[in-house]
Short mmCIF file of C-alpha atoms in Angstrom, two decimals:
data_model
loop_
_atom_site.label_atom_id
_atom_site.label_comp_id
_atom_site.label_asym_id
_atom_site.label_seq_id
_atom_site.Cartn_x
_atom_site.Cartn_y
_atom_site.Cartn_z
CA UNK A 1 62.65 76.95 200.11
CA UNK A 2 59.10 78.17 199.29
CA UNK A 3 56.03 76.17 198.03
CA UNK A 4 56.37 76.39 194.21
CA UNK A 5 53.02 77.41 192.21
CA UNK A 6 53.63 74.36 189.98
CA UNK A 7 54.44 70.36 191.17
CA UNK A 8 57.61 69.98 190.80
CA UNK A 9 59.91 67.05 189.15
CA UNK A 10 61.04 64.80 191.86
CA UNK A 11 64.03 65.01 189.94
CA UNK A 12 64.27 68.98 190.55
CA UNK A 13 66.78 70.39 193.10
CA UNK A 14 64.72 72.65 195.72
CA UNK A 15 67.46 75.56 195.97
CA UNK A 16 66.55 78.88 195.23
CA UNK A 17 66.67 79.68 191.14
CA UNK A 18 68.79 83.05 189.58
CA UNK A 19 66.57 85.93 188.90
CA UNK A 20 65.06 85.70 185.35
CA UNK A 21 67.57 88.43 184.22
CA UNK A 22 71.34 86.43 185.68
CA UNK A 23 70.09 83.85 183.50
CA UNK A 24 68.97 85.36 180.42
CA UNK A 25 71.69 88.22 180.90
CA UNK A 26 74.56 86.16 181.66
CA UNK A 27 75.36 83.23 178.65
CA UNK A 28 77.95 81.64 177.04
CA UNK A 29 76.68 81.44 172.72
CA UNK A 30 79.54 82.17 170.97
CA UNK A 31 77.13 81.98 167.89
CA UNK A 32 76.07 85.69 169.29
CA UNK A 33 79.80 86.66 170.60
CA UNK A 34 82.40 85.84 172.90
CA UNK A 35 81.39 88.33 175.97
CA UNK A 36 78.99 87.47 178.25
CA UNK A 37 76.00 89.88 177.69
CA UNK A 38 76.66 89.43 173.91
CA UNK A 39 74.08 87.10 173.22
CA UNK A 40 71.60 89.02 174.79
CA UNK A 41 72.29 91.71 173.09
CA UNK A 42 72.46 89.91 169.56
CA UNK A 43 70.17 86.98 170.21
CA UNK A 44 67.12 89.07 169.15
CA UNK A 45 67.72 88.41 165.21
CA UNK A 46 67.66 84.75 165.48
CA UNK A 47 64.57 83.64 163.55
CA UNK A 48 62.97 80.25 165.46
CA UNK A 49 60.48 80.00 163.09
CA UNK A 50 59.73 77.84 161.45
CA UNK A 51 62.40 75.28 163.01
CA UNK A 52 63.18 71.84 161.59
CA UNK A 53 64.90 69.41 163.63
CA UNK A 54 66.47 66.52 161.92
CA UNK A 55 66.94 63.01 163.75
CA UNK A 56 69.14 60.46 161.42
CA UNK A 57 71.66 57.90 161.60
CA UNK A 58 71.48 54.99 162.81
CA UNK A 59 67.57 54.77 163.54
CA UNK A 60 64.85 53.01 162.13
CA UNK A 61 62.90 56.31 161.65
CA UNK A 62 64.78 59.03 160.67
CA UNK A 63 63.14 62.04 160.09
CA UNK A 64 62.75 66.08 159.61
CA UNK A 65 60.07 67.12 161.95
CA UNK A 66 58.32 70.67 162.36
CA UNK A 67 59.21 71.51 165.75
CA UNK A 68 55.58 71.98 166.91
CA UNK A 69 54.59 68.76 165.12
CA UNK A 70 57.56 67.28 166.98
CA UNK A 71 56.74 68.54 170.13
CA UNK A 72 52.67 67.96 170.37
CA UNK A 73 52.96 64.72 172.09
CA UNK A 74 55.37 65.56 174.47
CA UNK A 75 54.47 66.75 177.96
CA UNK A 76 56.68 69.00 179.20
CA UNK A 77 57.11 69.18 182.90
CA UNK A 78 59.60 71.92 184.91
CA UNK A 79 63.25 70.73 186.05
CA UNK A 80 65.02 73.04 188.52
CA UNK A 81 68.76 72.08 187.93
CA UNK A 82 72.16 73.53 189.05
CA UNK A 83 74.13 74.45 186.09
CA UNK A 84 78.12 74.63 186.52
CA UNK A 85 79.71 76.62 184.08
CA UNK A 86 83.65 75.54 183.12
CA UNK A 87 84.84 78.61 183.82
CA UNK A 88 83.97 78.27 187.93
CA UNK A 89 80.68 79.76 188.09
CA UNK A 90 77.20 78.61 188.72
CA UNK A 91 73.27 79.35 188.50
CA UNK A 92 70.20 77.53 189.56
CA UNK A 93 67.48 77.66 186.41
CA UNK A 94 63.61 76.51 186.22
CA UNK A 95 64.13 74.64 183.01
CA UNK A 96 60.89 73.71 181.02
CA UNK A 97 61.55 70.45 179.00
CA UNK A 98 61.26 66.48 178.62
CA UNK A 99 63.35 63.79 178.70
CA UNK A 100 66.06 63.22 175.91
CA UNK A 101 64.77 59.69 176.18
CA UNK A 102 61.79 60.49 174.97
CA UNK A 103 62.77 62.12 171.54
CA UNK A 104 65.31 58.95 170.97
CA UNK A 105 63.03 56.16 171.33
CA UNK A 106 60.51 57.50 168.64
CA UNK A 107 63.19 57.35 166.71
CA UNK A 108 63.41 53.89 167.37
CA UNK A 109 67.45 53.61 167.84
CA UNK A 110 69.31 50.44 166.23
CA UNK A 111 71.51 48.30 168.04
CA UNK A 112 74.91 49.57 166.79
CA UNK A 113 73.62 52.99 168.46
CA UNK A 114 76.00 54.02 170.95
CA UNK A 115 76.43 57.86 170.98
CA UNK A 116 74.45 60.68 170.16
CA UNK A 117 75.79 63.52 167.88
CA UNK A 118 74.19 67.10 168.18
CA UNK A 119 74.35 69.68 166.20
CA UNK A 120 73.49 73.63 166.78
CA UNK A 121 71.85 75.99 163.64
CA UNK A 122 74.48 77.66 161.39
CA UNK A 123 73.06 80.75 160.51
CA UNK A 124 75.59 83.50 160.06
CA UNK A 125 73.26 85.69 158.72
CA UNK A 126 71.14 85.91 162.13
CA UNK A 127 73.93 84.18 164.08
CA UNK A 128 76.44 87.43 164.59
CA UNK A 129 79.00 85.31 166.10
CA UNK A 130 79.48 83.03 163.36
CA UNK A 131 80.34 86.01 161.13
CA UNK A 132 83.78 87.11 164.00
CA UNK A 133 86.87 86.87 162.81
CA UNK A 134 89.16 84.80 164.05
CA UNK A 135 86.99 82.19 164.00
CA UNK A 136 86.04 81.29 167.69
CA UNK A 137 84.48 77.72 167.15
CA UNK A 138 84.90 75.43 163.44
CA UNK A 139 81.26 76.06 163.31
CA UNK A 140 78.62 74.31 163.64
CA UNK A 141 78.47 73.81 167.25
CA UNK A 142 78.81 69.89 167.50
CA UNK A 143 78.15 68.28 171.64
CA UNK A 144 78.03 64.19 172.34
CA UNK A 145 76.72 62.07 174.80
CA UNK A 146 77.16 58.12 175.17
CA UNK A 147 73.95 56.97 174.74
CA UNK A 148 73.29 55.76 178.03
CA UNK A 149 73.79 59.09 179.28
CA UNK A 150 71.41 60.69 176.83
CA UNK A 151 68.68 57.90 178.25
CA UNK A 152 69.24 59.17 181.60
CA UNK A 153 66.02 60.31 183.46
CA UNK A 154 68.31 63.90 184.59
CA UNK A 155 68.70 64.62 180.52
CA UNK A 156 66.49 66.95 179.27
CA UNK A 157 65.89 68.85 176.08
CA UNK A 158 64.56 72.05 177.28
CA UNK A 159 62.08 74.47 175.22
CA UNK A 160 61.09 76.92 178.19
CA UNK A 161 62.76 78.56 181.42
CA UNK A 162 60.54 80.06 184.06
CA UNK A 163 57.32 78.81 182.72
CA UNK A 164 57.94 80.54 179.43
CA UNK A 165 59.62 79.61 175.89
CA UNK A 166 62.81 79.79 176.12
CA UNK A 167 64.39 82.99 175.33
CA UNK A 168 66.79 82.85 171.81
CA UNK A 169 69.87 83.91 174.32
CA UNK A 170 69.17 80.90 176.61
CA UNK A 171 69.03 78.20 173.06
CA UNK A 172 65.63 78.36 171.59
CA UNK A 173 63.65 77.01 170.85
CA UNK A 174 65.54 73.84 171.97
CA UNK A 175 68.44 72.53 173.82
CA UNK A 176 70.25 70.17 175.94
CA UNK A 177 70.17 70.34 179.27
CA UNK A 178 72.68 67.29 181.27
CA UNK A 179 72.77 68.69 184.69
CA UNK A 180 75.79 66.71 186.05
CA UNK A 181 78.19 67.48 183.26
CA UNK A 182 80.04 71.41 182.21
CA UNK A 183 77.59 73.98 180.58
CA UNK A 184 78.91 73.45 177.44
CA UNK A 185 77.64 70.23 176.88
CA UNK A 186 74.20 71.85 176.86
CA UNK A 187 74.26 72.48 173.11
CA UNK A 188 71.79 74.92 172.37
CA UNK A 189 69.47 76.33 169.22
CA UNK A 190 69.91 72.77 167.98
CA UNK A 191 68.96 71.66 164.77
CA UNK A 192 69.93 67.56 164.91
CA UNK A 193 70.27 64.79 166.61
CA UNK A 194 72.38 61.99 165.18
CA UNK A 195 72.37 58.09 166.33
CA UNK A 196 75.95 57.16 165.88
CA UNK A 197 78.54 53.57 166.79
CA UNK A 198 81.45 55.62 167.36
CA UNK A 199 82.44 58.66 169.92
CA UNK A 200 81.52 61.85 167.94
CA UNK A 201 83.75 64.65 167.43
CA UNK A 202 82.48 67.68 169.81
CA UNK A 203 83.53 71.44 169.46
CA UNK A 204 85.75 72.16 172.39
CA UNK A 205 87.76 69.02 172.67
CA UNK A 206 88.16 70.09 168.48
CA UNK A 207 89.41 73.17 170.03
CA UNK A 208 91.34 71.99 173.29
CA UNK A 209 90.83 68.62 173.44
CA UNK A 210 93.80 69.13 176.51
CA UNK A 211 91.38 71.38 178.37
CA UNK A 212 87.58 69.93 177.13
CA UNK A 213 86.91 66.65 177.26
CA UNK A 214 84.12 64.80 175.62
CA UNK A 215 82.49 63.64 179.33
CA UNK A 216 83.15 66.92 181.15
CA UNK A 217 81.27 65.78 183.83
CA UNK A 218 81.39 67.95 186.88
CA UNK A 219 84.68 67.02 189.28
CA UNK A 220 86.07 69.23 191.38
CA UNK A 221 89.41 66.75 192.00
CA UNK A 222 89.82 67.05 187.97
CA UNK A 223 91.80 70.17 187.41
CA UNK A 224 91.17 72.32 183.92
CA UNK A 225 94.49 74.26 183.11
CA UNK A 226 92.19 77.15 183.24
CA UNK A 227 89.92 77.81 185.86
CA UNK A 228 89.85 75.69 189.03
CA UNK A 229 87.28 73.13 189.32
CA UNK A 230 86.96 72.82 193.35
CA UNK A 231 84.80 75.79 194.01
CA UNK A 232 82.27 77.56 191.90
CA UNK A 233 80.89 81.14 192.65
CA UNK A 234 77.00 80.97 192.30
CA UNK A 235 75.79 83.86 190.60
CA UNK A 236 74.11 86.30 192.26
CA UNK A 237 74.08 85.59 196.02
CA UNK A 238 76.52 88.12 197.56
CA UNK A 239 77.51 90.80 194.85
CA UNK A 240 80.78 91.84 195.13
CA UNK A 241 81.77 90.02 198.33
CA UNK A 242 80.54 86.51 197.43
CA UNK A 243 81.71 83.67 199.08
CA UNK A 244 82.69 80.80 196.20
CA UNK A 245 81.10 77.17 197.26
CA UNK A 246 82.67 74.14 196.98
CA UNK A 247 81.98 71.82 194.03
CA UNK A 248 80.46 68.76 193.88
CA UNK A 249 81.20 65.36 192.31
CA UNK A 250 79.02 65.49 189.03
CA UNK A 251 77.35 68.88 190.54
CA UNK A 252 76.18 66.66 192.53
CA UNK A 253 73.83 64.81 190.74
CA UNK A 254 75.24 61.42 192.64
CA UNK A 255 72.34 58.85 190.73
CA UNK A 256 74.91 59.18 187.14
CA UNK A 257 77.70 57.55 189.50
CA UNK A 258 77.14 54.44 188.21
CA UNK A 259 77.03 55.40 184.32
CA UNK A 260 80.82 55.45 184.72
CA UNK A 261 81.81 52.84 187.23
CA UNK A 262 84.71 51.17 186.16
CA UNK A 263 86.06 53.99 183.80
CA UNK A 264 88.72 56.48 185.12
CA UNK A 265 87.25 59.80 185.49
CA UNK A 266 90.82 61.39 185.79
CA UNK A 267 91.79 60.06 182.28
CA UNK A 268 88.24 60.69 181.03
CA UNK A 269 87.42 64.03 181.45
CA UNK B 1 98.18 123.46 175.94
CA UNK B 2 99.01 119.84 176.82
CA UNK B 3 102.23 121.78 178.41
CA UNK B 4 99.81 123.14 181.33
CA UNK B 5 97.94 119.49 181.42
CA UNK B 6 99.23 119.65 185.01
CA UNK B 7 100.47 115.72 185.99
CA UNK B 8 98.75 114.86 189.13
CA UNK B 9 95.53 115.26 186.63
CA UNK B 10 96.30 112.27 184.95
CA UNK B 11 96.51 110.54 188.44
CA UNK B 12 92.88 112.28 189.27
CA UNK B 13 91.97 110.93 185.98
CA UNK B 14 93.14 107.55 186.26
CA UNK B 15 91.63 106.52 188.86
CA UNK B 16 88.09 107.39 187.20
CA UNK B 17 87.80 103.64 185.98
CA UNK B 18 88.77 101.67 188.93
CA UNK B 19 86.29 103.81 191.14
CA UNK B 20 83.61 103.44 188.46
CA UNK B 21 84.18 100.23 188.36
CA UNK B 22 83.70 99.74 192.06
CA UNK B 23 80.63 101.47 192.46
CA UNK B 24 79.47 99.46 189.87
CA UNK B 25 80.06 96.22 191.47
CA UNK B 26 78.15 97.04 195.14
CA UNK B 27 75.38 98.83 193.21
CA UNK B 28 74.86 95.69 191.14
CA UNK B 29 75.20 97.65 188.24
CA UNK B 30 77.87 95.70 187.11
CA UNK B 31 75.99 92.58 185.71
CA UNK B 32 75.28 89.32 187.03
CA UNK B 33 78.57 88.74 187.83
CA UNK B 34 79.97 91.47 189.61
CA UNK B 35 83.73 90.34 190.97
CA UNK B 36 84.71 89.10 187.62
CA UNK B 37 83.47 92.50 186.02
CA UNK B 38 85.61 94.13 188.88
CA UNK B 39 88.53 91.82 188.25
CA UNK B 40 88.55 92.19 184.63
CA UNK B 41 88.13 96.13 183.94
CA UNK B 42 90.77 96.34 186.63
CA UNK B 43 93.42 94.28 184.63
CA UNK B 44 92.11 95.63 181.21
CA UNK B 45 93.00 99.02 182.76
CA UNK B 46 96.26 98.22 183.77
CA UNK B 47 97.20 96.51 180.54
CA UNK B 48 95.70 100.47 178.69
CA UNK B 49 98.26 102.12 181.30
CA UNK B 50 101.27 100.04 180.51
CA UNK B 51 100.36 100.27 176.79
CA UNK B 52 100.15 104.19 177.01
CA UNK B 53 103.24 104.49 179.09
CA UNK B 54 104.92 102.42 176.12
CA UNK B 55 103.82 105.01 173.99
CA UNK B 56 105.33 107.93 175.39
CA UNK B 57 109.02 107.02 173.53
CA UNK B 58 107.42 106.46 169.91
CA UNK B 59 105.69 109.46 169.74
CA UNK B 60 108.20 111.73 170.60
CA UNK B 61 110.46 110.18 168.39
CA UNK B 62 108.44 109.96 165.37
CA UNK B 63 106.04 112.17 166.09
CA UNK B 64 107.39 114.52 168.04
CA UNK B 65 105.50 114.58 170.48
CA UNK B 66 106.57 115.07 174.11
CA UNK B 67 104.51 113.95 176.70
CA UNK B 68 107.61 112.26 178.55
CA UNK B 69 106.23 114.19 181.81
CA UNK B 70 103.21 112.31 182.11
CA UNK B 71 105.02 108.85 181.83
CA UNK B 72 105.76 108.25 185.47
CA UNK B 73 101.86 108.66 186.28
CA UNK B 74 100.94 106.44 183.45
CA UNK B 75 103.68 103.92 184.59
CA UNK B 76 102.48 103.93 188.29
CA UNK B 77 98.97 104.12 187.40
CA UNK B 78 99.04 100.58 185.55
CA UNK B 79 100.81 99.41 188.51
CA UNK B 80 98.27 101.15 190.81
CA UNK B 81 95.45 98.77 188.79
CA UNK B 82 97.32 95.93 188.15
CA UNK B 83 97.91 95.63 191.88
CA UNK B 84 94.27 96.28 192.68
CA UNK B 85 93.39 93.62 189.92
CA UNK B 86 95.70 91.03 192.25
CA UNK B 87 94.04 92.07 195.28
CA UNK B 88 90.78 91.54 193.39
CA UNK B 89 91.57 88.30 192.44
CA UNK B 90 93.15 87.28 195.37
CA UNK B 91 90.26 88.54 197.78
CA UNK B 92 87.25 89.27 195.97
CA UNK B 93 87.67 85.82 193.74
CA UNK B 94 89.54 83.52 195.63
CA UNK B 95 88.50 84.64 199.14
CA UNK B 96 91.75 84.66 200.87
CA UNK B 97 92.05 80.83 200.05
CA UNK B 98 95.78 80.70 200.03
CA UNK B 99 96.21 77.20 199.13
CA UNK B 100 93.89 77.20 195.84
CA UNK B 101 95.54 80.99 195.36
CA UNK B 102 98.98 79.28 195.72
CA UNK B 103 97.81 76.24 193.36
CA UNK B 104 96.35 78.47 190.68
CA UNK B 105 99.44 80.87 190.08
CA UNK B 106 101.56 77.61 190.29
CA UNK B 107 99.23 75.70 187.90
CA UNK B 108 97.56 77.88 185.92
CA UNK B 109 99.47 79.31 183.08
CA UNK B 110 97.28 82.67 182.82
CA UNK B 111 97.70 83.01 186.83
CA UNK B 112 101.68 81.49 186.85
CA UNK B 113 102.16 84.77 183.74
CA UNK B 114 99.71 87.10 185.52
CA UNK B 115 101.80 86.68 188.67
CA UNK B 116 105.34 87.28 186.74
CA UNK B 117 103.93 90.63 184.90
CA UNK B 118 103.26 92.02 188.79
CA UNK B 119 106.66 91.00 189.77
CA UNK B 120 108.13 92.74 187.06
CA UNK B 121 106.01 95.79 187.95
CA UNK B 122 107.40 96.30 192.19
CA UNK B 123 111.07 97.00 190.98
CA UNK B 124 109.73 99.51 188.23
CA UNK B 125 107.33 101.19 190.63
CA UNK B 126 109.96 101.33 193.50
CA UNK B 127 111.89 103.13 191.47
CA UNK B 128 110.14 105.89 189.96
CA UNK B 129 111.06 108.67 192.06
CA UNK B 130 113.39 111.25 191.27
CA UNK B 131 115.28 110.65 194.22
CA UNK B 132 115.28 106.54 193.19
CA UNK B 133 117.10 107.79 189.65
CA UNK B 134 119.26 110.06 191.44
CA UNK B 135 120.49 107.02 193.67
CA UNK B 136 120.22 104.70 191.20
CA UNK B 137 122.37 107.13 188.13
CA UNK B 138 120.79 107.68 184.97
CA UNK B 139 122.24 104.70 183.46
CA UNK B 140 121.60 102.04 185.89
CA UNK B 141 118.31 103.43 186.55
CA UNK B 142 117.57 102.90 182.33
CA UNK B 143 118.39 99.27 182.65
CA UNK B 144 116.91 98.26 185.18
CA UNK B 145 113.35 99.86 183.50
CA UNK B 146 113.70 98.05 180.78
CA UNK B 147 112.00 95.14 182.74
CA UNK B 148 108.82 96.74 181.43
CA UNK B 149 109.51 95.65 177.79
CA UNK B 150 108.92 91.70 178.84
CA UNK B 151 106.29 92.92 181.75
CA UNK B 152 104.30 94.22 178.31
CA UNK B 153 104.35 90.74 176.84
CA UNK B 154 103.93 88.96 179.71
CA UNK B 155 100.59 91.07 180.51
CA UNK B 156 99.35 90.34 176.97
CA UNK B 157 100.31 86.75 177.23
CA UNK B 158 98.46 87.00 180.54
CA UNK B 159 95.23 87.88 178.61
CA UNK B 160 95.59 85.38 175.84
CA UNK B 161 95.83 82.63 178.28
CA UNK B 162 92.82 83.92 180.74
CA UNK B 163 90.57 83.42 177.55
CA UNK B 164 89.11 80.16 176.01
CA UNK B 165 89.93 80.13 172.31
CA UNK B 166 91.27 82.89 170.23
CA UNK B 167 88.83 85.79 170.42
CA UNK B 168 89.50 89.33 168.73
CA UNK B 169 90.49 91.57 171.58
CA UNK B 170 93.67 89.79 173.70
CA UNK B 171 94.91 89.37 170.05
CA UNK B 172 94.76 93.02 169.08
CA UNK B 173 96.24 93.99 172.77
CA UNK B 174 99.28 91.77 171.67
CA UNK B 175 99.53 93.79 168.54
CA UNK B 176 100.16 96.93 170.45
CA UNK B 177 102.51 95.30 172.70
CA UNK B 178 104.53 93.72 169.84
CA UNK B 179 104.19 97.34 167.81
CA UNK B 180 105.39 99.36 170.36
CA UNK B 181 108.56 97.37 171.57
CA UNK B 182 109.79 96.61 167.18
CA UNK B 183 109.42 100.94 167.41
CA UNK B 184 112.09 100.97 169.57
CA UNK B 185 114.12 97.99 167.75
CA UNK B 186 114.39 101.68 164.52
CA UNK B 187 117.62 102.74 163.69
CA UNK B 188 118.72 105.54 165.50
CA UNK B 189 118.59 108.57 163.88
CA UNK B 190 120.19 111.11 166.52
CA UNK B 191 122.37 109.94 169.29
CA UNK B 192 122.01 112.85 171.33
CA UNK B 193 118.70 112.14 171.49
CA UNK B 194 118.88 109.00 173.30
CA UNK B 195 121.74 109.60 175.17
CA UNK B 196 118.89 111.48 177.11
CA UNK B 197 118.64 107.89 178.01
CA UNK B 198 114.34 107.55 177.84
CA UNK B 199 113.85 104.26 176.75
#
């Protein structure tokens, strides 16, 4: 690897990132269609401003913040993560972002806290996707983590990719990034964060809850009736005669190991 | 007109997409992803062919329309690309891994159906010579191509279960398939007509 222009998060991977255009070309936001270069294509109506994210339930200071009023104290820093994709594939992105961690604790979380519910915009009118018939997703887009998981030093909310804000395609102007768990858990365009006691309901295991789990942390030995889940294909290395790479236990992100110790990873996908 | 369409056009023709689609995938015009492009406008193709070739009997019975010449081409050419789609898949996708190939059409549902459809598609594509219908009589010959009424589902099937949810297209591919076979379940009008024995 090369000497990046910028220090990098110890926390950053040092493999090469996708080209700017594999990752803003290449997304799955079935708020902007189901096909893979839809949202790039559709993205461009989604107004981001002014955005208001709400942070409620069980918190000592809930609150709707401006966005920029939200973000002025926060320094963001980059995070090069792998991202594995359900569906066997794989990219390396430059996020720009800060901690989860940080956004909870202002909100000063109450004891009986134990998961974190997120929720994406519903927009229909910008969001072309939400108009499709059938419906793809019971809209809004709803992701969970346990709330030690959200804590985690690796969980970001991202606002930028490649030293830029982030492009409406990728989730602007803010999403989740957990780099250990499917892409899907990286809810994206979101509009609220809600402290919670019990497990929250999240969109695909609504949809499949066979196939989509509410962990989906990366495991190659945990098949997904789908798509297999030992190798991945990194996008763009090796065109049209690329070699797939094996997976790794939680994309191999080994520190979260210990976040599930004692809890069966084969019956909690 | 469509009388001096001459057959081994259709051939010329139907290869256009697979080629394209090729050249598109080592000149990286073909997106980000390149071998799933590759692998899916091969199938999608093949699934077109097989719909088309279903076609043929419906419109010259209700429309009157004859393009029964054409059908072998049509017939072989989804075969041609459902073929190449398996090789795609098998190669391009899995890298010869024959033990994750072997566990995904075992496992899978949309490989386990995928896998079936082809199956279906050898004995039809064997047997589309004149000399195979000869050998085979008229009658026999019939039956036995009837396997492409449940290969038509099961490629449809095969598309519904390769996606995640219930998105527009696969859906409206399975309304073609489902049309075209209930055409043939109309009451028969003239019996001379299908004594020709073109199912």
């Amino acid at each position: 690897a090369t000497a990046a222009p910028t220090p990098r998060s110890p926390l950053s991977t040092d493999e090469k990132p996708n080209r700017l255009s594999d990752i803003t070309g290449y997304n799955n936001f079935y708020e902007f269609g189901v096909g893979k270069s839809d949202p790039a294509a559709n993205a461009g109506r989604l107004k981001t401003r002014p955005w208001t994210l709400r942070i409620d339930g069980l918190v000592d200071k809930p609150a709707d913040y401006a966005l920029e009023d939200f973000l002025k104290p926060l320094t963001l820093e980059e995070r090069i993560y792998r991202m594995r994709c359900v569906e066997g594939w794989s990219m390396v992105i430059p996020w720009l972002g800060f901690p989860l961690a940080d956004a909870i604790s202002r909100a000063q979380p109450q004891s009986a806290a134990k998961y974190v519910a997120f929720e994406t915009l519903y927009r229909p009118d910008e969001m072309s996707g939400q108009r499709g018939f059938p419906r793809i997703i019971p809209w809004p887009y709803r992701e969970g983590l346990r709330l030690d998981e959200a804590m985690h030093p690796l969980t970001i909310l991202a606002t930028g990719l490649y030293g830029e804000p982030l492009p409406n395609q990728n989730g602007a102007p803010l999403r989740l990034v957990v780099p250990w768990k499917y892409g899907f858990k990286g809810i994206k365009s979101i509009v609220r964060l809600t402290l919670v006691a019990e497990q929250p309901p999240t969109s695909w295991s609504m949809i499949g809850p066979d196939e989509y789990g509410f962990f989906a942390n990366v495991n190659p030995n945990v098949d997904h009736p789908r798509w297999s889940q030992a190798t991945e294909r990194r996008i763009g290395e090796g065109g049209l005669f690329a070699k797939r790479l094996k997976t790794q236990m939680f994309n191999g992100y080994d520190s979260v190991a210990s976040l599930y110790s004692g809890l069966d990873l084969r019956a909690n996908y | 007109m469509r009388r001096n369409f001459p057959v081994w056009a259709v051939y010329g023709l139907g290869f256009v997409p697979a080629v394209a689609a090729f050249g598109a995938g080592l000149s990286g015009l073909s997106g980000p992803d390149p071998i799933r492009a590759l692998e899916q406008s091969l199938g999608l193709w093949a699934l077109r062919f097989l719909l088309a070739a279903l076609c043929v009997t419906p419109l010259r019975r209700f429309a009157g329309v004859n393009l029964l010449r054409y059908r072998r081409a049509l017939g072989l050419l989804s075969f041609y690309y459902a073929a190449l789609h398996f090789l795609a898949f098998i190669g391009l996708d899995h890298n010869f891994d024959w033990a994750e190939i072997g566990r995904e059409i075992v496992k899978k549902p949309y490989a386990f159906i995928g896998m079936a459809c082809l199956l279906l598609l050898i004995p039809l594509a064997a047997t589309s010579s004149n000399g195979m219908i000869k050998r085979l009589g008229a009658k026999n010959w019939t039956r036995l191509h009837r396997l492409v009424y449940p290969a038509a589902l099961l490629a449809v099937a095969h598309f519904i279960f390769a996606v995640k949810s219930w998105p527009l297209e696969p859906l409206l591919y399975a309304g073609a398939a489902v049309s075209l076979l209930a055409l043939r379940l109309a009451p028969k009008k003239s019996r001379s007509l299908e004594q020709a024995g073109n199912a």
